[in-house]
Short mmCIF file of C-alpha atoms in Angstrom, two decimals:
data_model
loop_
_atom_site.label_atom_id
_atom_site.label_comp_id
_atom_site.label_asym_id
_atom_site.label_seq_id
_atom_site.Cartn_x
_atom_site.Cartn_y
_atom_site.Cartn_z
CA MET A 254 97.67 107.58 108.39
CA ILE A 255 93.95 107.02 107.96
CA ARG A 256 92.20 103.94 109.23
CA VAL A 257 88.69 103.16 108.12
CA ALA A 258 86.75 100.03 109.00
CA ARG A 259 83.84 99.16 106.79
CA CYS A 260 81.21 96.66 107.74
CA ARG A 261 79.96 94.31 105.06
CA ARG A 262 76.40 94.03 106.27
CA SER A 263 74.96 93.65 102.80
CA ALA A 264 76.92 95.53 100.20
CA SER A 265 76.55 98.89 101.91
CA LEU A 266 80.14 99.15 103.13
CA ARG A 267 79.17 101.54 105.90
CA ILE A 268 81.84 102.99 108.13
CA THR A 269 81.84 101.45 111.61
CA ARG A 270 85.10 102.95 112.90
CA VAL A 271 87.27 105.84 111.81
CA ASN A 272 90.14 107.68 113.42
CA ARG A 273 89.98 111.41 114.12
CA TYR A 274 92.68 112.30 111.58
CA ALA A 275 90.78 110.57 108.77
CA ALA A 276 87.62 112.50 109.59
CA GLN A 277 89.50 115.82 109.84
CA LEU A 278 91.20 115.20 106.52
CA VAL A 279 87.83 115.26 104.78
CA ASN A 280 86.64 118.15 106.97
CA GLN A 281 84.27 116.05 109.11
CA GLN A 282 83.90 115.05 112.74
CA VAL A 283 84.08 111.35 113.66
CA HIS A 284 80.36 111.25 114.56
CA GLN A 285 79.50 112.75 111.14
CA VAL A 286 81.34 109.95 109.35
CA LEU A 287 80.11 106.88 111.26
CA GLY A 288 77.32 104.94 109.59
CA ARG A 289 77.79 106.59 106.19
CA GLN A 290 78.94 104.75 103.10
CA SER A 291 82.66 105.02 102.65
CA GLN A 292 82.51 106.32 99.09
CA GLU A 293 80.23 109.14 100.31
CA VAL A 294 82.92 110.36 102.68
CA PHE A 295 86.23 109.37 101.12
CA HIS A 296 86.20 110.55 97.52
CA TYR A 297 88.95 108.49 95.91
CA THR A 298 89.67 109.03 92.23
CA THR A 299 91.89 107.46 89.62
CA PRO A 300 94.75 109.54 88.19
CA SER A 301 92.43 110.51 85.32
CA GLY A 302 89.84 111.83 87.83
CA ALA A 303 87.23 109.04 87.58
CA PRO A 304 85.66 107.92 90.88
CA LEU A 305 87.73 104.95 92.04
CA CYS A 306 84.77 103.01 93.44
CA GLN A 307 83.24 102.89 89.94
CA THR A 308 86.32 101.21 88.48
CA ALA A 309 88.19 99.32 91.21
CA CYS A 310 86.70 99.74 94.67
CA PRO A 311 89.47 99.01 97.20
CA ALA A 312 87.04 97.31 99.62
CA HIS A 313 85.60 95.02 96.96
CA GLN A 314 89.11 94.21 95.71
CA ALA A 315 90.13 93.17 99.23
CA MET A 316 87.00 91.07 99.72
CA ALA A 317 87.51 89.29 96.41
CA SER A 318 91.23 88.72 96.89
CA ASP A 319 92.71 85.65 98.53
CA LYS A 320 95.75 87.70 99.51
CA PRO A 321 96.03 89.18 103.02
CA GLY A 322 96.01 92.76 101.74
CA TYR A 323 95.33 94.74 98.59
CA VAL A 324 97.34 97.88 97.72
CA MET A 325 96.62 100.60 95.18
CA GLU A 326 97.39 104.24 94.55
CA ALA A 327 94.70 106.86 94.05
CA ARG A 328 93.88 110.48 94.76
CA LEU A 329 91.75 111.60 97.70
CA ARG A 330 89.63 114.76 97.75
CA VAL A 331 90.43 116.49 101.06
CA ALA A 332 89.25 119.62 102.84
CA GLY A 333 89.69 122.69 100.70
CA ASP A 334 88.65 120.83 97.54
CA ARG A 335 92.12 119.66 96.68
CA ASP A 336 93.30 116.18 95.79
CA ILE A 337 96.29 114.47 97.35
CA PRO A 338 97.99 111.27 96.18
CA VAL A 339 97.42 108.36 98.54
CA ALA A 340 98.38 104.72 98.89
CA ILE A 341 95.43 102.60 99.99
CA LEU A 342 95.90 99.27 101.74
CA THR A 343 92.73 97.25 102.29
CA ALA A 344 92.35 93.91 104.01
CA ALA A 345 89.28 91.76 104.52
CA ILE A 346 88.25 90.81 108.05
CA HIS A 347 87.09 87.19 108.36
CA ASN A 348 85.06 85.53 111.12
CA ASP A 349 85.85 82.09 112.53
CA ALA A 350 83.93 80.47 109.68
CA GLY A 351 86.12 82.25 107.14
CA GLU A 352 83.38 84.60 105.95
CA VAL A 353 84.18 88.21 105.18
CA VAL A 354 82.56 90.40 107.83
CA GLY A 355 84.29 93.69 107.12
CA VAL A 356 87.19 95.48 105.56
CA VAL A 357 89.92 97.56 107.12
CA GLU A 358 91.35 100.32 105.00
CA THR A 359 94.53 102.27 105.66
CA CYS A 360 95.16 105.32 103.55
CA ARG A 361 98.49 107.12 103.59
CA ASP A 362 99.35 110.51 102.09
CA ILE A 363 102.20 109.97 99.61
CA SER A 364 102.51 113.59 98.44
CA GLU A 365 106.13 113.87 99.58
CA ARG A 366 107.10 110.62 97.88
CA LYS A 367 105.47 111.77 94.64
CA GLU A 368 107.32 115.11 94.81
CA VAL A 369 110.62 113.30 95.37
CA ASP A 370 109.87 110.98 92.42
CA GLU A 371 109.11 113.95 90.17
CA LEU A 372 112.26 115.75 91.30
CA ARG A 373 114.35 112.61 90.70
CA ASP A 374 112.88 112.20 87.20
CA SER A 375 113.57 115.85 86.43
CA ILE A 376 117.17 115.59 87.65
CA ILE A 377 117.78 112.40 85.66
CA SER A 378 116.36 114.01 82.54
CA HIS A 379 118.51 117.11 83.00
CA VAL A 380 121.67 115.12 83.77
CA SER A 381 121.21 112.79 80.81
CA HIS A 382 120.82 115.83 78.53
CA GLU A 383 123.95 117.45 80.00
CA LEU A 384 125.93 114.22 79.52
CA ARG A 385 124.76 113.69 75.94
CA THR A 386 126.10 117.06 74.73
CA PRO A 387 129.83 116.44 75.33
CA LEU A 388 129.43 112.79 74.34
CA SER A 389 127.95 113.74 70.98
CA HIS A 390 130.82 116.19 70.35
CA ILE A 391 133.43 113.58 71.29
CA LYS A 392 131.76 110.95 69.11
CA GLY A 393 131.33 113.31 66.17
CA PHE A 394 134.91 114.57 66.13
CA ALA A 395 136.41 111.10 66.77
CA SER A 396 134.30 109.58 63.96
CA SER A 397 135.40 112.36 61.61
CA LEU A 398 139.06 111.68 62.39
CA LEU A 399 138.56 107.98 61.73
CA GLN A 400 137.04 108.43 58.27
CA SER A 401 139.33 106.71 55.80
CA ASP A 402 138.05 108.59 52.75
CA VAL A 403 139.03 112.05 54.11
CA GLU A 404 142.52 113.51 54.46
CA TRP A 405 142.71 115.96 57.36
CA ASP A 406 145.51 118.50 57.52
CA ASN A 407 147.49 118.70 60.79
CA GLU A 408 145.81 121.93 61.94
CA THR A 409 142.30 120.44 61.50
CA ARG A 410 143.34 117.18 63.21
CA LEU A 411 144.78 119.15 66.16
CA ASP A 412 141.61 121.27 66.35
CA PHE A 413 139.48 118.10 66.45
CA ILE A 414 141.72 116.52 69.11
CA ARG A 415 141.61 119.71 71.22
CA THR A 416 137.82 119.72 70.98
CA ILE A 417 137.68 116.05 71.98
CA ASP A 418 140.00 116.79 74.93
CA LYS A 419 137.95 119.85 75.99
CA GLU A 420 134.65 117.89 75.81
CA ALA A 421 136.19 114.93 77.69
CA ASP A 422 137.23 117.37 80.46
CA ARG A 423 133.70 118.81 80.47
CA LEU A 424 132.24 115.31 80.73
CA SER A 425 134.66 114.48 83.55
CA ARG A 426 133.58 117.61 85.47
CA LEU A 427 129.91 116.72 85.03
CA VAL A 428 130.52 113.21 86.35
CA SER A 429 132.54 114.58 89.27
CA ASP A 430 129.74 117.03 90.09
CA LEU A 431 127.30 114.15 90.23
#
């Protein structure tokens, strides 16, 4: 988890506090990060690769929102010039007069969740394809048998029924395997 506090003295959004892990993630020491503008240090991008602070800056979104926190997903450039998917939660800090005096940002690596989501989508796609095959055979042969304008001989009807039975067993095995 990354915690970044940004001070809103003017619109500079300079970092006033940062935890060690956040600094290490971007290959910096804590003292190297303090006082710098957040977007200089934490290079967030949209899924298309555009700098996030040019389109929907999390700090500005939190300051403008009347909700207690603002959440978004983005990518973060980390040490080794690679991007990781992150969930960013930002919340405005108010003084006693209700004025915004800063923003707290928590950034969490969601790489594992994204991998699980991709795996789930892949499995669902594969399973739906595997289920469609026997279903289409069953439907096709059953529809053929039900056609009133065609006379099927007993051998053909038995062949169709055997195929329907075989595909129903195949479908049953697939469902059991799930």
